[in-house]
Amino acid sequence: MNILLTVGLPVSLAIIMLSLGLGLRVEDFTRIVKVPKAFAIGAILQVVVLPVLAFIVLLAVSLPPALAFGFMLLAFCPGGVTSNILTRLAGGTLALSITLTAVVSLLSVLTVPILVSWSATYFMGLDAPDVNTTSLGISMFLIAAVPVGIGVALNHLAPRVAAAIEPIFAKLAVVLFVVIVVAALASNWTLFITNLPTLGPLLIGFNIAMLAIGYGGAVLAGLSVKDGVAIALEAGQQNSTVGIAIAGIIAGASATIPEFAIPAGVYGLTMYAVALPFVWWSRRKVAAAA
């Protein structure tokens, strides 16, 4: 299990982020200038509203300290490739979804270490793991920002090569995602089963709330239905792999994946129970608005 934590998790996340980068272009980062309103709403919902809502939920619901910290850790995570796939299936604005995923993923290298350090102390007190903000930031930069940058550079300099290997890495990313989620839950199986009746509905309810806030906020701001769908899925779909990987990095030389990785592991399963019905509803909404 030590090998999984110290080598497997970081390498797996790096491959998943490389897969994300291979699907990005330079224009995906400059698009924020072309659609500043839509981007700003999506980014604020994901970076600010999502963690604040998670904190409010935890004030109202009693969870064991480690799981409460894990819940917040998940809320700090950016979206992932899954949100882009779901946006495409739902008929949302794919370009906006990709731009939000790309920019917020890179921004998380700066925001997540600081927020994780604070929330660990707040929820776990004296039992909080020692979070070295600088070390965590460097680790996230190396296993998240650098692979994305390599993918974008390869797509820009050798688009044919990127197009040829992107499907391979995309499939590998799915396999690694499943392995990571299963490993996180299996290593804390008793705790997972004990808290599933509380944690499962809580995550599902939180997911539904963020989808509703994302879509409703976008529509109230005067954005199109397609933009609303993209923003909702970006705000409502977090990259659980990042959450589990960060938990592993914090745990360091621990023999098992820590219990505060459980919320991200459970979310990796429950998010589809919410996302797929939303995709079905969104397709009908987009078609009606056309």
Short mmCIF file of C-alpha atoms in Angstrom, two decimals:
data_model
loop_
_atom_site.label_atom_id
_atom_site.label_comp_id
_atom_site.label_asym_id
_atom_site.label_seq_id
_atom_site.Cartn_x
_atom_site.Cartn_y
_atom_site.Cartn_z
CA MET A 1 0.00 0.00 0.00
CA ASN A 2 2.96 2.33 0.61
CA ILE A 3 3.92 2.00 -3.05
CA LEU A 4 0.35 2.87 -4.07
CA LEU A 5 0.44 6.01 -1.92
CA THR A 6 3.93 7.28 -2.69
CA VAL A 7 4.18 6.26 -6.35
CA GLY A 8 0.90 4.92 -7.72
CA LEU A 9 -1.39 7.80 -6.75
CA PRO A 10 0.87 10.65 -7.97
CA VAL A 11 1.73 8.85 -11.22
CA SER A 12 -1.92 7.98 -11.84
CA LEU A 13 -3.02 11.58 -11.29
CA ALA A 14 -0.22 12.83 -13.55
CA ILE A 15 -1.43 10.50 -16.34
CA ILE A 16 -5.03 11.64 -15.85
CA MET A 17 -3.96 15.30 -16.01
CA LEU A 18 -1.86 14.59 -19.10
CA SER A 19 -5.00 13.13 -20.67
CA LEU A 20 -6.76 16.39 -19.85
CA GLY A 21 -3.94 18.44 -21.36
CA LEU A 22 -3.92 16.46 -24.60
CA GLY A 23 -7.49 17.57 -25.20
CA LEU A 24 -6.74 21.25 -24.61
CA ARG A 25 -5.58 23.98 -26.94
CA VAL A 26 -4.04 27.36 -26.26
CA GLU A 27 -7.36 28.92 -27.28
CA ASP A 28 -9.04 27.20 -24.35
CA PHE A 29 -7.11 29.47 -22.00
CA THR A 30 -7.58 32.68 -24.00
CA ARG A 31 -11.33 32.09 -24.36
CA ILE A 32 -11.91 33.77 -20.98
CA VAL A 33 -11.40 37.10 -22.76
CA LYS A 34 -14.09 36.25 -25.32
CA VAL A 35 -16.68 35.06 -22.78
CA PRO A 36 -15.69 36.86 -19.55
CA LYS A 37 -19.17 36.85 -18.01
CA ALA A 38 -19.82 33.14 -18.47
CA PHE A 39 -16.31 32.24 -17.33
CA ALA A 40 -16.45 34.51 -14.28
CA ILE A 41 -19.78 33.03 -13.13
CA GLY A 42 -18.54 29.47 -13.61
CA ALA A 43 -15.23 30.12 -11.86
CA ILE A 44 -16.79 31.93 -8.88
CA LEU A 45 -19.35 29.17 -8.40
CA GLN A 46 -16.66 26.51 -8.43
CA VAL A 47 -13.87 28.25 -6.52
CA VAL A 48 -15.92 30.25 -3.99
CA VAL A 49 -19.57 29.16 -3.75
CA LEU A 50 -18.87 25.42 -3.75
CA PRO A 51 -16.47 25.42 -0.74
CA VAL A 52 -18.64 27.92 1.16
CA LEU A 53 -21.73 25.75 0.68
CA ALA A 54 -19.77 22.67 1.76
CA PHE A 55 -18.67 24.47 4.92
CA ILE A 56 -22.27 25.50 5.71
CA VAL A 57 -23.43 21.92 5.19
CA LEU A 58 -20.81 20.63 7.61
CA LEU A 59 -21.91 23.13 10.23
CA ALA A 60 -25.41 21.69 9.99
CA VAL A 61 -24.50 17.99 9.69
CA SER A 62 -22.43 16.04 12.19
CA LEU A 63 -19.64 14.03 10.57
CA PRO A 64 -16.53 12.49 12.15
CA PRO A 65 -13.72 15.08 11.98
CA ALA A 66 -11.66 13.16 9.39
CA LEU A 67 -14.66 12.72 7.09
CA ALA A 68 -15.63 16.38 7.51
CA PHE A 69 -12.12 17.35 6.45
CA GLY A 70 -12.36 14.94 3.51
CA PHE A 71 -15.68 16.49 2.48
CA MET A 72 -14.08 19.93 2.40
CA LEU A 73 -11.05 18.58 0.56
CA LEU A 74 -13.37 17.28 -2.16
CA ALA A 75 -15.10 20.66 -2.36
CA PHE A 76 -11.74 22.34 -3.04
CA CYS A 77 -11.02 20.08 -6.02
CA PRO A 78 -11.48 21.34 -9.59
CA GLY A 79 -13.62 19.67 -12.23
CA GLY A 80 -12.14 17.07 -14.52
CA VAL A 81 -12.43 15.47 -17.93
CA THR A 82 -15.70 13.85 -16.80
CA SER A 83 -17.44 17.23 -16.66
CA ASN A 84 -16.39 17.90 -20.26
CA ILE A 85 -17.74 14.54 -21.43
CA LEU A 86 -21.02 15.04 -19.57
CA THR A 87 -21.37 18.58 -20.95
CA ARG A 88 -21.00 17.26 -24.48
CA LEU A 89 -23.59 14.55 -23.84
CA ALA A 90 -25.95 17.07 -22.25
CA GLY A 91 -25.73 19.49 -25.17
CA GLY A 92 -24.06 22.23 -23.15
CA THR A 93 -21.38 24.65 -24.35
CA LEU A 94 -18.38 22.35 -24.53
CA ALA A 95 -15.86 25.15 -25.18
CA LEU A 96 -16.91 26.91 -21.95
CA SER A 97 -16.72 23.66 -20.00
CA ILE A 98 -13.21 22.93 -21.28
CA THR A 99 -12.03 26.46 -20.50
CA LEU A 100 -13.35 26.29 -16.93
CA THR A 101 -11.78 22.87 -16.39
CA ALA A 102 -8.42 24.00 -17.73
CA VAL A 103 -8.14 27.31 -15.87
CA VAL A 104 -9.61 26.17 -12.54
CA SER A 105 -7.43 23.03 -12.58
CA LEU A 106 -4.31 25.17 -12.88
CA LEU A 107 -5.62 27.69 -10.35
CA SER A 108 -6.15 24.87 -7.85
CA VAL A 109 -2.39 24.41 -7.62
CA LEU A 110 -2.38 27.72 -5.70
CA THR A 111 -5.72 27.59 -3.89
CA VAL A 112 -5.99 23.96 -2.75
CA PRO A 113 -2.84 23.72 -0.56
CA ILE A 114 -3.81 26.83 1.44
CA LEU A 115 -7.45 25.80 1.87
CA VAL A 116 -6.56 22.20 2.71
CA SER A 117 -4.13 23.31 5.42
CA TRP A 118 -6.78 25.54 7.01
CA SER A 119 -9.61 22.98 6.86
CA ALA A 120 -7.45 20.17 8.29
CA THR A 121 -6.75 22.23 11.41
CA TYR A 122 -10.32 23.52 11.67
CA PHE A 123 -12.05 20.14 11.47
CA MET A 124 -9.47 17.79 12.99
CA GLY A 125 -7.83 20.01 15.57
CA LEU A 126 -4.90 18.35 17.32
CA ASP A 127 -5.44 15.19 15.25
CA ALA A 128 -4.94 17.09 12.00
CA PRO A 129 -2.21 15.76 9.71
CA ASP A 130 0.82 17.96 9.22
CA VAL A 131 0.11 19.80 5.97
CA ASN A 132 3.15 21.50 4.50
CA THR A 133 1.53 24.08 2.22
CA THR A 134 4.67 24.70 0.17
CA SER A 135 5.42 21.01 -0.29
CA LEU A 136 1.82 20.23 -1.24
CA GLY A 137 1.79 23.11 -3.71
CA ILE A 138 4.98 21.88 -5.35
CA SER A 139 3.62 18.33 -5.51
CA MET A 140 0.39 19.52 -7.11
CA PHE A 141 2.35 21.60 -9.59
CA LEU A 142 4.46 18.61 -10.61
CA ILE A 143 1.64 16.07 -10.89
CA ALA A 144 -1.14 18.38 -12.13
CA ALA A 145 0.08 21.58 -13.78
CA VAL A 146 3.16 20.13 -15.49
CA PRO A 147 1.32 17.19 -17.18
CA VAL A 148 -1.44 19.56 -18.36
CA GLY A 149 1.22 21.89 -19.74
CA ILE A 150 2.97 19.03 -21.53
CA GLY A 151 -0.34 17.92 -23.04
CA VAL A 152 -1.22 21.42 -24.25
CA ALA A 153 2.29 21.94 -25.68
CA LEU A 154 2.17 18.61 -27.51
CA ASN A 155 -1.28 19.41 -28.89
CA HIS A 156 0.03 22.76 -30.13
CA LEU A 157 3.37 21.62 -31.53
CA ALA A 158 2.43 18.15 -32.78
CA PRO A 159 -1.37 18.01 -33.11
CA ARG A 160 -1.32 14.76 -35.08
CA VAL A 161 0.68 13.00 -32.40
CA ALA A 162 -1.58 14.40 -29.68
CA ALA A 163 -4.69 13.29 -31.58
CA ALA A 164 -3.26 9.79 -31.99
CA ILE A 165 -2.34 9.21 -28.34
CA GLU A 166 -5.18 11.15 -26.69
CA PRO A 167 -7.72 8.29 -26.96
CA ILE A 168 -5.18 5.90 -25.41
CA PHE A 169 -4.53 8.17 -22.45
CA ALA A 170 -8.26 8.90 -22.10
CA LYS A 171 -9.01 5.18 -21.71
CA LEU A 172 -6.06 4.74 -19.37
CA ALA A 173 -7.32 7.66 -17.28
CA VAL A 174 -10.70 5.94 -16.84
CA VAL A 175 -9.04 2.71 -15.72
CA LEU A 176 -6.80 4.53 -13.26
CA PHE A 177 -9.77 6.48 -11.90
CA VAL A 178 -11.62 3.24 -11.13
CA VAL A 179 -8.54 1.68 -9.52
CA ILE A 180 -7.93 4.73 -7.32
CA VAL A 181 -11.56 4.92 -6.14
CA VAL A 182 -11.71 1.18 -5.39
CA ALA A 183 -8.37 1.31 -3.54
CA ALA A 184 -9.51 4.27 -1.42
CA LEU A 185 -12.72 2.53 -0.39
CA ALA A 186 -11.20 -0.94 0.06
CA SER A 187 -8.44 0.31 2.36
CA ASN A 188 -11.06 1.86 4.66
CA TRP A 189 -13.87 -0.61 4.02
CA THR A 190 -15.28 -0.78 7.56
CA LEU A 191 -15.33 2.99 7.91
CA PHE A 192 -16.83 3.28 4.42
CA ILE A 193 -19.71 0.88 5.19
CA THR A 194 -20.35 2.47 8.59
CA ASN A 195 -20.63 6.00 7.23
CA LEU A 196 -22.17 5.28 3.82
CA PRO A 197 -25.78 5.75 5.04
CA THR A 198 -24.89 9.31 6.07
CA LEU A 199 -22.14 10.20 3.61
CA GLY A 200 -23.88 8.84 0.48
CA PRO A 201 -27.13 10.89 0.74
CA LEU A 202 -25.13 13.93 1.91
CA LEU A 203 -22.88 13.85 -1.16
CA ILE A 204 -25.82 13.22 -3.49
CA GLY A 205 -27.79 16.10 -1.98
CA PHE A 206 -24.78 18.40 -2.14
CA ASN A 207 -24.20 17.41 -5.78
CA ILE A 208 -27.83 18.16 -6.68
CA ALA A 209 -27.66 21.51 -4.89
CA MET A 210 -24.55 22.61 -6.83
CA LEU A 211 -26.05 21.56 -10.16
CA ALA A 212 -29.17 23.57 -9.36
CA ILE A 213 -27.18 26.60 -8.16
CA GLY A 214 -24.90 26.42 -11.20
CA TYR A 215 -27.71 26.22 -13.73
CA GLY A 216 -30.01 28.65 -11.93
CA GLY A 217 -27.24 31.19 -11.38
CA ALA A 218 -26.24 31.12 -15.03
CA VAL A 219 -29.79 31.52 -16.31
CA LEU A 220 -30.54 34.34 -13.84
CA ALA A 221 -27.40 36.08 -15.11
CA GLY A 222 -28.86 36.03 -18.61
CA LEU A 223 -26.68 33.29 -20.05
CA SER A 224 -27.97 30.74 -22.55
CA VAL A 225 -29.36 27.34 -21.58
CA LYS A 226 -26.26 25.70 -23.09
CA ASP A 227 -23.95 27.88 -21.00
CA GLY A 228 -26.06 27.12 -17.93
CA VAL A 229 -25.70 23.38 -18.49
CA ALA A 230 -21.91 23.69 -18.87
CA ILE A 231 -21.54 25.82 -15.75
CA ALA A 232 -23.82 23.53 -13.73
CA LEU A 233 -21.77 20.46 -14.60
CA GLU A 234 -18.49 22.23 -13.89
CA ALA A 235 -19.76 23.40 -10.51
CA GLY A 236 -21.39 20.08 -9.69
CA GLN A 237 -18.75 17.60 -10.83
CA GLN A 238 -15.51 17.53 -8.86
CA ASN A 239 -12.37 15.59 -9.75
CA SER A 240 -12.46 12.96 -7.02
CA THR A 241 -9.13 11.56 -8.19
CA VAL A 242 -7.45 14.81 -7.20
CA GLY A 243 -9.06 14.58 -3.76
CA ILE A 244 -7.85 11.03 -3.18
CA ALA A 245 -4.39 11.85 -4.50
CA ILE A 246 -4.06 14.91 -2.25
CA ALA A 247 -5.17 12.80 0.71
CA GLY A 248 -2.45 10.29 -0.18
CA ILE A 249 0.19 13.01 -0.45
CA ILE A 250 -0.80 14.40 2.95
CA ALA A 251 -0.71 10.90 4.48
CA GLY A 252 2.87 10.48 3.26
CA ALA A 253 4.43 7.26 4.53
CA SER A 254 1.15 5.95 6.00
CA ALA A 255 0.48 2.27 5.31
CA THR A 256 -3.05 2.91 4.01
CA ILE A 257 -4.99 5.51 2.12
CA PRO A 258 -6.27 7.83 4.90
CA GLU A 259 -9.89 7.92 6.00
CA PHE A 260 -10.27 11.52 4.87
CA ALA A 261 -10.02 10.18 1.31
CA ILE A 262 -13.33 8.34 1.76
CA PRO A 263 -15.66 11.24 0.80
CA ALA A 264 -13.83 11.61 -2.52
CA GLY A 265 -13.98 7.84 -3.05
CA VAL A 266 -17.71 7.68 -2.34
CA TYR A 267 -18.28 10.73 -4.53
CA GLY A 268 -16.49 8.97 -7.38
CA LEU A 269 -19.43 6.52 -7.36
CA THR A 270 -22.41 8.68 -6.38
CA MET A 271 -21.77 11.53 -8.80
CA TYR A 272 -23.02 9.46 -11.72
CA ALA A 273 -26.32 8.81 -9.96
CA VAL A 274 -26.89 12.58 -10.07
CA ALA A 275 -25.12 13.52 -13.30
CA LEU A 276 -26.84 11.09 -15.66
CA PRO A 277 -30.41 12.20 -14.84
CA PHE A 278 -29.23 15.81 -15.14
CA VAL A 279 -27.75 15.05 -18.56
CA TRP A 280 -31.09 13.55 -19.67
CA TRP A 281 -32.97 16.60 -18.38
CA SER A 282 -30.47 19.00 -19.97
CA ARG A 283 -30.74 17.42 -23.41
CA ARG A 284 -34.51 18.02 -23.35
CA LYS A 285 -34.02 21.57 -22.09
CA VAL A 286 -31.43 22.41 -24.76
CA ALA A 287 -33.61 20.89 -27.49
CA ALA A 288 -36.61 22.92 -26.31
CA ALA A 289 -34.58 26.13 -26.34
CA ALA A 290 -33.23 25.54 -29.86
#
